[in-house]
Each structure stands twice: as structure tokens, then as C-alpha cells.
């Protein structure tokens, strides 16, 4: 049970911790000052959403997200949200490729080279179908999270005031809803594709609670660190490097590898969500579907990383509020026993 639960936990984290999140750009876009309560609300709602999606997927033994959408939003709206998920996965995976190019620029490699390498590695992984992605997450994600926590902890130790906040000044709490909503569609797409592989209900508890607590804790430390360097963020394409500006150069290299790994895991998750949707329709092997999808994405990476995050993420956060509400109230409206 634990091995299965951890496998799905890392799948969730790999879907969440991508270019936008690991770089700090996505967190700063939604949180910032007076956001401790917002992060707590996000942690709770995120865990609930993961549990509901996984439990429905487990019961329906789903292989893609359409059956799950029908349960959540009804048949009439399924077509609309199907299109929205396709558009979301397509555009946000483009953001991952753009982030890969921006990360390579930090170590003085061309933007296009970072994008090209990332695209090739994403496609190669799909030669092993879903097992390749799951194995990759189990290897990369624990190291990625530990390194990120280590850097944030060292920064906070050097700035003791970073953990100080006032409960009476938490005006940014509504951002918890748009931030959670932003990340709902990829979760629906990816977790729905593995419903047929979940063996026990205990795996769902481990994955949903564990991922929520890890993301909530990392988000709190990250956000409090970014507040300390807020005055520098306008000149940094990737906010993480504002935190690292006084660190030795080798730390920047290590974190560039970490950030690139985070981008890779989420790019893989985005492409997986799309390939699982179109695989039966096209009747091609998974890796060939991945080649077609990635080829269509590459021309759009010329728009730039921060511009894409700044425009697309808030827009999707608002559009996804309905499906977030549907998931949160699903157990009540359907008289659905979450504990059964």
C-alpha cells in the first residue's frame, strides 16, 4: 500500500512542481505578502481535490479523464471542459519548454538548445509507456524536494525575520481558490489516466494527504523567502535566482539542474495527459503521439517564460473555479461517502 501511495504522491508532485512553481514565479503571481492563510487553505483544498479525483478514478478504473469529467460536471459541460483541459495542458506544457530554455540561459547555453534537449527527453520517456514516467518521478522528485527545502531553509536561517507574519493581516486569502483552481485541470487529466492502476484505497489517502502537506510546507517556506527579496524580483526572470544571488556559483548550477528537472517532470505529465486522451483516437503508440504533440508545441515557446506565466496562469485560475467548486461539493451533492 505504501509503495503504491508514494508512487501516486510523486505523480501528483511531478504534475505540480514545474517551471512555474519551482522557479517561484507561479507562487509570487498568486501569493506574496499576507498569504499565510491562503497557503493553509490551498493545502486543505488541494488534498480534498486529489482524494475526490483519485477515488472516482479508482472506482471507475479510468484510463483517461472523460469519465471523471462526466461525474464531476455532468455530460453537458464535459465537452467544454474537455476542450479546456486540452488547451490548458497544451499551453502550460509550452510554458515548461520555455522554462527549460530560460534555465539553460542561466548557465550560458542558448534558449533554443534547452528547449530542444527537453523535448527529446520527454519523447524518449514515452517509449516505456506510463511506467517510464512513474519510475522517473520516483527517482527525481524526492531529490528535487530535498534540495529545494535545503536551499529555502538555509536562506531562512540567514534571515530569521522571514518566518514572522501577523494573523490579523491576511488579506490575500482569496488567492487560495484561484491558485488551487489553476492546478485542478492537470490533476484531473493525469490522475484520471491511472485509475485502473490504483490497487487499494489506502494508496489514495497516502497520496492526497502527503502531497497536500508537502506542497503546503514548501509553498510557505518559498513564499516567505520570496518576500525577503521582493525588491529584486523585477529584474529576475526566475525568482529562485534572486534568493540565490549571494550564494556560490556552484549552488546556482545545482539549482539550475533542480529547476530543469522540475520542468521536465511537469512537461512529461502534461504530454502524458494529452497522449492518454488521444491515444485511442489516433491508434498510434504512445511515443508517436508524444512526438506529434511536442512538435506542435515548440513554435509557441518563442513568447518567453515570464510572459506566458503572467498571462496564462491567472486566466486559467479564474476559468477553473467552477470545476474546483464541483470537486469540493461533489461528496455533498452526490451524497458521496469519501470514507467508504
mmCIF file of C-alpha atoms in Angstrom:
data_model
loop_
_atom_site.group_PDB
_atom_site.id
_atom_site.type_symbol
_atom_site.label_atom_id
_atom_site.label_comp_id
_atom_site.label_asym_id
_atom_site.label_seq_id
_atom_site.Cartn_x
_atom_site.Cartn_y
_atom_site.Cartn_z
ATOM 1 C CA UNK A 1 0.000 0.000 0.000
ATOM 2 C CA UNK A 2 2.771 2.437 0.918
ATOM 3 C CA UNK A 3 4.725 1.834 -2.278
ATOM 4 C CA UNK A 4 1.614 2.456 -4.357
ATOM 5 C CA UNK A 5 0.674 5.522 -2.320
ATOM 6 C CA UNK A 6 4.143 7.024 -2.695
ATOM 7 C CA UNK A 7 4.093 6.309 -6.427
ATOM 8 C CA UNK A 8 0.906 8.365 -6.852
ATOM 9 C CA UNK A 9 2.198 11.009 -4.425
ATOM 10 C CA UNK A 10 5.231 11.585 -6.635
ATOM 11 C CA UNK A 11 2.997 11.612 -9.702
ATOM 12 C CA UNK A 12 0.987 14.451 -8.115
ATOM 13 C CA UNK A 13 4.134 16.338 -7.119
ATOM 14 C CA UNK A 14 5.614 15.859 -10.573
ATOM 15 C CA UNK A 15 2.459 17.348 -12.074
ATOM 16 C CA UNK A 16 2.540 20.326 -9.687
ATOM 17 C CA UNK A 17 6.214 21.200 -9.309
ATOM 18 C CA UNK A 18 7.136 22.515 -12.715
ATOM 19 C CA UNK A 19 8.660 25.628 -14.210
ATOM 20 C CA UNK A 20 6.098 27.975 -12.715
ATOM 21 C CA UNK A 21 6.171 26.516 -9.211
ATOM 22 C CA UNK A 22 9.820 25.511 -8.741
ATOM 23 C CA UNK A 23 11.064 28.827 -10.129
ATOM 24 C CA UNK A 24 8.890 30.766 -7.676
ATOM 25 C CA UNK A 25 7.171 32.678 -10.484
ATOM 26 C CA UNK A 26 3.811 30.961 -10.012
ATOM 27 C CA UNK A 27 3.855 31.346 -6.208
ATOM 28 C CA UNK A 28 4.712 35.036 -6.431
ATOM 29 C CA UNK A 29 1.991 35.545 -9.042
ATOM 30 C CA UNK A 30 -0.705 34.355 -6.609
ATOM 31 C CA UNK A 31 0.660 34.772 -3.085
ATOM 32 C CA UNK A 32 3.302 37.198 -1.790
ATOM 33 C CA UNK A 33 2.561 39.399 1.227
ATOM 34 C CA UNK A 34 -0.209 38.466 3.702
ATOM 35 C CA UNK A 35 -0.681 34.966 2.234
ATOM 36 C CA UNK A 36 -0.083 32.503 5.099
ATOM 37 C CA UNK A 37 -3.813 31.836 5.476
ATOM 38 C CA UNK A 38 -4.118 31.486 1.699
ATOM 39 C CA UNK A 39 -1.430 28.785 1.680
ATOM 40 C CA UNK A 40 -3.154 26.920 4.524
ATOM 41 C CA UNK A 41 -6.470 26.984 2.645
ATOM 42 C CA UNK A 42 -4.710 25.781 -0.502
ATOM 43 C CA UNK A 43 -3.193 22.839 1.402
ATOM 44 C CA UNK A 44 -6.617 21.705 2.639
ATOM 45 C CA UNK A 45 -8.445 22.163 -0.662
ATOM 46 C CA UNK A 46 -5.658 20.538 -2.674
ATOM 47 C CA UNK A 47 -5.715 17.385 -0.513
ATOM 48 C CA UNK A 48 -9.507 17.147 -0.779
ATOM 49 C CA UNK A 49 -9.412 17.564 -4.562
ATOM 50 C CA UNK A 50 -6.723 14.913 -5.006
ATOM 51 C CA UNK A 51 -8.699 12.484 -2.854
ATOM 52 C CA UNK A 52 -12.004 13.016 -4.688
ATOM 53 C CA UNK A 53 -10.417 12.719 -8.155
ATOM 54 C CA UNK A 54 -8.428 9.604 -7.218
ATOM 55 C CA UNK A 55 -11.365 7.904 -5.531
ATOM 56 C CA UNK A 56 -13.639 8.396 -8.541
ATOM 57 C CA UNK A 57 -10.812 7.247 -10.841
ATOM 58 C CA UNK A 58 -10.261 4.161 -8.676
ATOM 59 C CA UNK A 59 -13.965 3.252 -8.709
ATOM 60 C CA UNK A 60 -14.376 3.737 -12.465
ATOM 61 C CA UNK A 61 -10.971 2.161 -13.320
ATOM 62 C CA UNK A 62 -10.452 5.048 -15.716
ATOM 63 C CA UNK A 63 -7.706 5.319 -18.352
ATOM 64 C CA UNK A 64 -8.385 8.951 -19.321
ATOM 65 C CA UNK A 65 -10.258 11.929 -17.924
ATOM 66 C CA UNK A 66 -13.589 11.976 -19.834
ATOM 67 C CA UNK A 67 -15.439 9.573 -17.468
ATOM 68 C CA UNK A 68 -14.234 11.614 -14.485
ATOM 69 C CA UNK A 69 -15.360 14.899 -16.037
ATOM 70 C CA UNK A 70 -18.828 13.464 -16.618
ATOM 71 C CA UNK A 71 -19.107 12.578 -12.936
ATOM 72 C CA UNK A 72 -17.863 15.991 -11.809
ATOM 73 C CA UNK A 73 -19.532 18.499 -14.143
ATOM 74 C CA UNK A 74 -22.193 16.474 -15.988
ATOM 75 C CA UNK A 75 -22.439 15.447 -19.633
ATOM 76 C CA UNK A 76 -23.461 18.909 -20.878
ATOM 77 C CA UNK A 77 -20.315 20.612 -19.614
ATOM 78 C CA UNK A 78 -17.941 17.705 -20.262
ATOM 79 C CA UNK A 79 -17.323 18.793 -23.858
ATOM 80 C CA UNK A 80 -16.434 22.331 -22.760
ATOM 81 C CA UNK A 81 -14.048 21.154 -20.055
ATOM 82 C CA UNK A 82 -12.569 18.527 -22.355
ATOM 83 C CA UNK A 83 -11.579 21.344 -24.721
ATOM 84 C CA UNK A 84 -10.357 23.452 -21.787
ATOM 85 C CA UNK A 85 -8.164 20.621 -20.465
ATOM 86 C CA UNK A 86 -6.647 20.056 -23.918
ATOM 87 C CA UNK A 87 -5.934 23.788 -24.257
ATOM 88 C CA UNK A 88 -4.624 24.003 -20.700
ATOM 89 C CA UNK A 89 -2.252 21.051 -21.000
ATOM 90 C CA UNK A 90 -1.055 22.242 -24.387
ATOM 91 C CA UNK A 91 -0.311 25.814 -23.321
ATOM 92 C CA UNK A 92 1.115 25.072 -19.872
ATOM 93 C CA UNK A 93 3.427 22.405 -21.296
ATOM 94 C CA UNK A 94 4.654 25.093 -23.682
ATOM 95 C CA UNK A 95 5.413 27.107 -20.518
ATOM 96 C CA UNK A 96 7.511 24.149 -19.301
ATOM 97 C CA UNK A 97 9.519 24.091 -22.532
ATOM 98 C CA UNK A 98 10.008 27.868 -22.341
ATOM 99 C CA UNK A 99 11.160 27.440 -18.733
ATOM 100 C CA UNK A 100 13.677 24.829 -19.869
ATOM 101 C CA UNK A 101 15.121 27.324 -22.314
ATOM 102 C CA UNK A 102 15.250 30.114 -19.698
ATOM 103 C CA UNK A 103 17.025 27.809 -17.227
ATOM 104 C CA UNK A 104 19.692 26.900 -19.778
ATOM 105 C CA UNK A 105 20.362 30.600 -20.395
ATOM 106 C CA UNK A 106 21.484 30.929 -16.750
ATOM 107 C CA UNK A 107 24.386 28.561 -17.475
ATOM 108 C CA UNK A 108 25.145 30.383 -20.740
ATOM 109 C CA UNK A 109 23.579 27.891 -23.130
ATOM 110 C CA UNK A 110 21.225 29.008 -25.928
ATOM 111 C CA UNK A 111 17.486 29.250 -25.171
ATOM 112 C CA UNK A 112 16.602 27.029 -28.125
ATOM 113 C CA UNK A 113 19.081 24.336 -27.049
ATOM 114 C CA UNK A 114 17.425 23.947 -23.638
ATOM 115 C CA UNK A 115 14.036 23.599 -25.315
ATOM 116 C CA UNK A 116 15.345 21.049 -27.827
ATOM 117 C CA UNK A 117 17.011 18.829 -25.230
ATOM 118 C CA UNK A 118 13.901 18.889 -23.032
ATOM 119 C CA UNK A 119 11.631 17.979 -25.946
ATOM 120 C CA UNK A 120 13.795 14.999 -26.942
ATOM 121 C CA UNK A 121 13.984 13.660 -23.370
ATOM 122 C CA UNK A 122 10.210 13.983 -22.936
ATOM 123 C CA UNK A 123 9.541 11.924 -26.060
ATOM 124 C CA UNK A 124 12.154 9.274 -25.182
ATOM 125 C CA UNK A 125 10.451 8.562 -21.850
ATOM 126 C CA UNK A 126 7.240 7.525 -23.604
ATOM 127 C CA UNK A 127 8.961 4.543 -25.223
ATOM 128 C CA UNK A 128 8.316 2.877 -21.820
ATOM 129 C CA UNK A 129 4.677 3.979 -21.709
ATOM 130 C CA UNK A 130 3.328 5.106 -18.313
ATOM 131 C CA UNK A 131 5.880 3.030 -16.383
ATOM 132 C CA UNK A 132 8.700 5.214 -17.654
ATOM 133 C CA UNK A 133 7.031 8.335 -16.270
ATOM 134 C CA UNK A 134 6.263 6.762 -12.893
ATOM 135 C CA UNK A 135 9.823 5.463 -12.488
ATOM 136 C CA UNK A 136 11.236 8.861 -13.407
ATOM 137 C CA UNK A 137 9.081 10.609 -10.768
ATOM 138 C CA UNK A 138 10.178 8.225 -8.009
ATOM 139 C CA UNK A 139 13.841 8.933 -8.794
ATOM 140 C CA UNK A 140 13.774 12.680 -9.442
ATOM 141 C CA UNK A 141 11.074 14.091 -7.131
ATOM 142 C CA UNK A 142 12.498 13.118 -3.693
ATOM 143 C CA UNK A 143 15.881 14.630 -4.596
ATOM 144 C CA UNK A 144 14.256 17.721 -6.061
ATOM 145 C CA UNK A 145 12.129 18.384 -2.960
ATOM 146 C CA UNK A 146 15.022 17.793 -0.542
ATOM 147 C CA UNK A 147 17.295 20.180 -2.449
ATOM 148 C CA UNK A 148 14.616 22.858 -2.641
ATOM 149 C CA UNK A 149 13.856 22.523 1.073
ATOM 150 C CA UNK A 150 17.576 22.693 1.881
ATOM 151 C CA UNK A 151 18.068 25.931 -0.083
ATOM 152 C CA UNK A 152 14.960 27.568 1.367
ATOM 153 C CA UNK A 153 15.863 26.502 4.917
ATOM 154 C CA UNK A 154 19.409 27.886 4.590
ATOM 155 C CA UNK A 155 18.053 31.172 3.259
ATOM 156 C CA UNK A 156 15.518 31.469 6.082
ATOM 157 C CA UNK A 157 18.190 30.693 8.700
ATOM 158 C CA UNK A 158 20.159 33.645 7.339
ATOM 159 C CA UNK A 159 17.018 35.834 7.517
ATOM 160 C CA UNK A 160 15.277 34.978 10.809
ATOM 161 C CA UNK A 161 12.510 37.552 10.228
ATOM 162 C CA UNK A 162 11.348 35.613 7.167
ATOM 163 C CA UNK A 163 9.056 33.390 9.256
ATOM 164 C CA UNK A 164 7.329 36.297 11.009
ATOM 165 C CA UNK A 165 3.768 37.150 9.986
ATOM 166 C CA UNK A 166 0.589 38.618 11.500
ATOM 167 C CA UNK A 167 -2.643 36.631 11.604
ATOM 168 C CA UNK A 168 -4.633 39.875 11.570
ATOM 169 C CA UNK A 169 -3.109 40.814 8.198
ATOM 170 C CA UNK A 170 -4.066 38.042 5.796
ATOM 171 C CA UNK A 171 -5.957 39.981 3.150
ATOM 172 C CA UNK A 172 -4.746 37.777 0.293
ATOM 173 C CA UNK A 173 -6.695 34.683 1.418
ATOM 174 C CA UNK A 174 -8.973 34.585 -1.712
ATOM 175 C CA UNK A 175 -5.919 33.739 -3.851
ATOM 176 C CA UNK A 176 -6.058 30.231 -2.342
ATOM 177 C CA UNK A 177 -9.082 29.496 -4.532
ATOM 178 C CA UNK A 178 -7.590 30.711 -7.826
ATOM 179 C CA UNK A 179 -4.229 29.039 -7.093
ATOM 180 C CA UNK A 180 -5.895 25.710 -6.294
ATOM 181 C CA UNK A 181 -8.182 26.055 -9.309
ATOM 182 C CA UNK A 182 -5.186 26.704 -11.563
ATOM 183 C CA UNK A 183 -3.784 23.273 -10.727
ATOM 184 C CA UNK A 184 -7.029 21.299 -10.894
ATOM 185 C CA UNK A 185 -7.173 20.538 -14.624
ATOM 186 C CA UNK A 186 -3.760 18.845 -14.861
ATOM 187 C CA UNK A 187 -4.610 16.797 -11.767
ATOM 188 C CA UNK A 188 -7.873 15.651 -13.340
ATOM 189 C CA UNK A 189 -6.073 14.789 -16.592
ATOM 190 C CA UNK A 190 -3.160 12.887 -15.020
ATOM 191 C CA UNK A 191 -4.843 11.157 -12.060
ATOM 192 C CA UNK A 192 -7.770 10.035 -14.205
ATOM 193 C CA UNK A 193 -5.343 8.238 -16.514
ATOM 194 C CA UNK A 194 -4.090 5.945 -13.723
ATOM 195 C CA UNK A 195 -7.374 4.970 -12.069
ATOM 196 C CA UNK A 196 -7.090 1.447 -13.442
ATOM 197 C CA UNK A 197 -3.701 1.013 -11.727
ATOM 198 C CA UNK A 198 -4.705 2.075 -8.196
ATOM 199 C CA UNK A 199 -4.994 -1.151 -6.197
ATOM 200 C CA UNK A 200 -6.095 -0.040 -2.706
ATOM 201 C CA UNK A 201 -7.990 2.867 -1.179
ATOM 202 C CA UNK A 202 -5.175 3.390 1.303
ATOM 203 C CA UNK A 203 -2.946 4.478 -1.586
ATOM 204 C CA UNK A 204 -5.353 7.357 -2.199
ATOM 205 C CA UNK A 205 -5.091 8.594 1.412
ATOM 206 C CA UNK A 206 -1.294 8.482 1.355
ATOM 207 C CA UNK A 207 -1.038 10.299 -1.974
ATOM 208 C CA UNK A 208 -3.626 13.017 -1.329
ATOM 209 C CA UNK A 209 -2.698 13.907 2.268
ATOM 210 C CA UNK A 210 1.039 13.535 1.710
ATOM 211 C CA UNK A 211 1.134 15.683 -1.426
ATOM 212 C CA UNK A 212 -1.002 18.385 0.184
ATOM 213 C CA UNK A 213 1.205 18.627 3.272
ATOM 214 C CA UNK A 214 4.445 18.634 1.275
ATOM 215 C CA UNK A 215 3.238 21.290 -1.151
ATOM 216 C CA UNK A 216 1.761 23.393 1.646
ATOM 217 C CA UNK A 217 5.008 23.315 3.629
ATOM 218 C CA UNK A 218 7.241 24.062 0.645
ATOM 219 C CA UNK A 219 4.895 26.830 -0.521
ATOM 220 C CA UNK A 220 5.022 28.522 2.890
ATOM 221 C CA UNK A 221 8.824 28.461 3.088
ATOM 222 C CA UNK A 222 9.193 29.537 -0.529
ATOM 223 C CA UNK A 223 6.718 32.403 -0.267
ATOM 224 C CA UNK A 224 8.248 33.746 2.946
ATOM 225 C CA UNK A 225 11.678 33.634 1.287
ATOM 226 C CA UNK A 226 10.457 35.488 -1.792
ATOM 227 C CA UNK A 227 9.003 38.235 0.381
ATOM 228 C CA UNK A 228 12.524 38.916 1.664
ATOM 229 C CA UNK A 229 13.824 39.512 -1.886
ATOM 230 C CA UNK A 230 10.688 41.185 -3.281
ATOM 231 C CA UNK A 231 12.653 44.271 -4.333
ATOM 232 C CA UNK A 232 14.845 42.143 -6.643
ATOM 233 C CA UNK A 233 12.124 40.156 -8.385
ATOM 234 C CA UNK A 234 11.521 42.682 -11.162
ATOM 235 C CA UNK A 235 14.978 42.047 -12.601
ATOM 236 C CA UNK A 236 14.925 38.231 -12.363
ATOM 237 C CA UNK A 237 13.173 36.101 -14.978
ATOM 238 C CA UNK A 238 13.292 33.244 -12.443
ATOM 239 C CA UNK A 239 12.638 34.393 -8.823
ATOM 240 C CA UNK A 240 14.555 31.440 -7.360
ATOM 241 C CA UNK A 241 17.789 33.023 -8.540
ATOM 242 C CA UNK A 242 17.017 36.197 -6.569
ATOM 243 C CA UNK A 243 17.193 34.005 -3.435
ATOM 244 C CA UNK A 244 20.466 32.517 -4.676
ATOM 245 C CA UNK A 245 22.149 35.777 -5.728
ATOM 246 C CA UNK A 246 24.628 35.759 -2.801
ATOM 247 C CA UNK A 247 25.298 32.018 -2.927
ATOM 248 C CA UNK A 248 28.398 30.473 -4.576
ATOM 249 C CA UNK A 249 28.147 29.842 -8.307
ATOM 250 C CA UNK A 250 28.078 26.071 -7.836
ATOM 251 C CA UNK A 251 24.795 26.472 -5.921
ATOM 252 C CA UNK A 252 23.300 28.268 -8.899
ATOM 253 C CA UNK A 253 24.424 25.372 -11.104
ATOM 254 C CA UNK A 254 22.897 22.793 -8.738
ATOM 255 C CA UNK A 255 19.599 24.667 -8.518
ATOM 256 C CA UNK A 256 19.550 25.129 -12.293
ATOM 257 C CA UNK A 257 19.693 21.336 -12.614
ATOM 258 C CA UNK A 258 16.976 21.028 -9.956
ATOM 259 C CA UNK A 259 14.763 23.562 -11.693
ATOM 260 C CA UNK A 260 15.310 21.906 -15.043
ATOM 261 C CA UNK A 261 14.346 18.539 -13.502
ATOM 262 C CA UNK A 262 11.138 20.047 -12.112
ATOM 263 C CA UNK A 263 10.331 21.464 -15.522
ATOM 264 C CA UNK A 264 10.979 18.045 -17.073
ATOM 265 C CA UNK A 265 8.633 16.164 -14.726
ATOM 266 C CA UNK A 266 5.758 18.560 -15.372
ATOM 267 C CA UNK A 267 6.361 18.644 -19.129
ATOM 268 C CA UNK A 268 6.145 14.845 -19.077
ATOM 269 C CA UNK A 269 2.912 14.991 -17.044
ATOM 270 C CA UNK A 270 1.358 17.489 -19.465
ATOM 271 C CA UNK A 271 2.266 15.434 -22.520
ATOM 272 C CA UNK A 272 1.050 12.278 -20.739
ATOM 273 C CA UNK A 273 -2.358 13.864 -20.092
ATOM 274 C CA UNK A 274 -2.687 14.704 -23.783
ATOM 275 C CA UNK A 275 -1.365 11.381 -25.097
ATOM 276 C CA UNK A 276 -3.729 9.395 -22.857
ATOM 277 C CA UNK A 277 -6.618 11.454 -24.272
ATOM 278 C CA UNK A 278 -5.692 10.986 -27.961
ATOM 279 C CA UNK A 279 -4.003 7.579 -27.950
ATOM 280 C CA UNK A 280 -7.127 5.535 -28.758
ATOM 281 C CA UNK A 281 -8.369 8.157 -31.203
ATOM 282 C CA UNK A 282 -5.152 8.133 -33.245
ATOM 283 C CA UNK A 283 -4.424 4.424 -32.839
ATOM 284 C CA UNK A 284 -0.676 5.045 -32.527
ATOM 285 C CA UNK A 285 1.952 4.034 -29.939
ATOM 286 C CA UNK A 286 2.279 6.438 -27.020
ATOM 287 C CA UNK A 287 5.691 7.714 -28.109
ATOM 288 C CA UNK A 288 4.445 8.575 -31.605
ATOM 289 C CA UNK A 289 1.520 10.533 -30.176
ATOM 290 C CA UNK A 290 4.020 12.336 -27.933
ATOM 291 C CA UNK A 291 6.183 13.249 -30.953
ATOM 292 C CA UNK A 292 3.198 14.772 -32.766
ATOM 293 C CA UNK A 293 2.083 16.793 -29.730
ATOM 294 C CA UNK A 294 5.555 18.092 -28.841
ATOM 295 C CA UNK A 295 6.220 19.088 -32.458
ATOM 296 C CA UNK A 296 3.093 21.250 -32.450
ATOM 297 C CA UNK A 297 4.138 22.889 -29.161
ATOM 298 C CA UNK A 298 7.673 24.008 -29.990
ATOM 299 C CA UNK A 299 6.896 27.032 -32.232
ATOM 300 C CA UNK A 300 4.909 28.662 -29.407
ATOM 301 C CA UNK A 301 7.860 28.752 -26.978
ATOM 302 C CA UNK A 302 9.148 31.986 -28.560
ATOM 303 C CA UNK A 303 6.774 34.065 -26.399
ATOM 304 C CA UNK A 304 9.052 33.833 -23.331
ATOM 305 C CA UNK A 305 8.674 32.217 -19.912
ATOM 306 C CA UNK A 306 7.553 35.019 -17.555
ATOM 307 C CA UNK A 307 5.173 36.498 -20.151
ATOM 308 C CA UNK A 308 3.441 33.133 -20.589
ATOM 309 C CA UNK A 309 3.134 32.537 -16.832
ATOM 310 C CA UNK A 310 1.954 36.078 -16.146
ATOM 311 C CA UNK A 311 -0.834 35.900 -18.742
ATOM 312 C CA UNK A 312 -1.982 32.276 -18.786
ATOM 313 C CA UNK A 313 -1.880 31.222 -15.130
ATOM 314 C CA UNK A 314 -4.258 33.857 -13.676
ATOM 315 C CA UNK A 315 -6.614 33.323 -16.639
ATOM 316 C CA UNK A 316 -6.821 29.565 -16.057
ATOM 317 C CA UNK A 317 -7.100 30.111 -12.312
ATOM 318 C CA UNK A 318 -10.358 32.004 -12.852
ATOM 319 C CA UNK A 319 -11.738 29.661 -15.552
ATOM 320 C CA UNK A 320 -11.147 26.617 -13.354
ATOM 321 C CA UNK A 321 -13.056 27.926 -10.332
ATOM 322 C CA UNK A 322 -16.201 26.095 -11.438
ATOM 323 C CA UNK A 323 -14.573 22.683 -11.605
ATOM 324 C CA UNK A 324 -12.849 23.362 -8.268
ATOM 325 C CA UNK A 325 -16.242 24.073 -6.713
ATOM 326 C CA UNK A 326 -17.663 20.939 -8.365
ATOM 327 C CA UNK A 327 -14.958 18.757 -6.822
ATOM 328 C CA UNK A 328 -15.224 20.300 -3.346
ATOM 329 C CA UNK A 329 -19.022 19.943 -3.151
ATOM 330 C CA UNK A 330 -19.190 16.646 -5.078
ATOM 331 C CA UNK A 331 -19.461 14.484 -1.921
ATOM 332 C CA UNK A 332 -22.359 16.633 -0.675
ATOM 333 C CA UNK A 333 -24.348 16.924 -3.895
ATOM 334 C CA UNK A 334 -23.934 13.262 -4.824
ATOM 335 C CA UNK A 335 -24.234 12.036 -1.226
ATOM 336 C CA UNK A 336 -20.854 10.513 -1.840
ATOM 337 C CA UNK A 337 -19.150 8.802 1.081
ATOM 338 C CA UNK A 338 -15.479 9.755 0.910
ATOM 339 C CA UNK A 339 -14.549 7.352 3.677
ATOM 340 C CA UNK A 340 -16.143 4.245 2.166
#
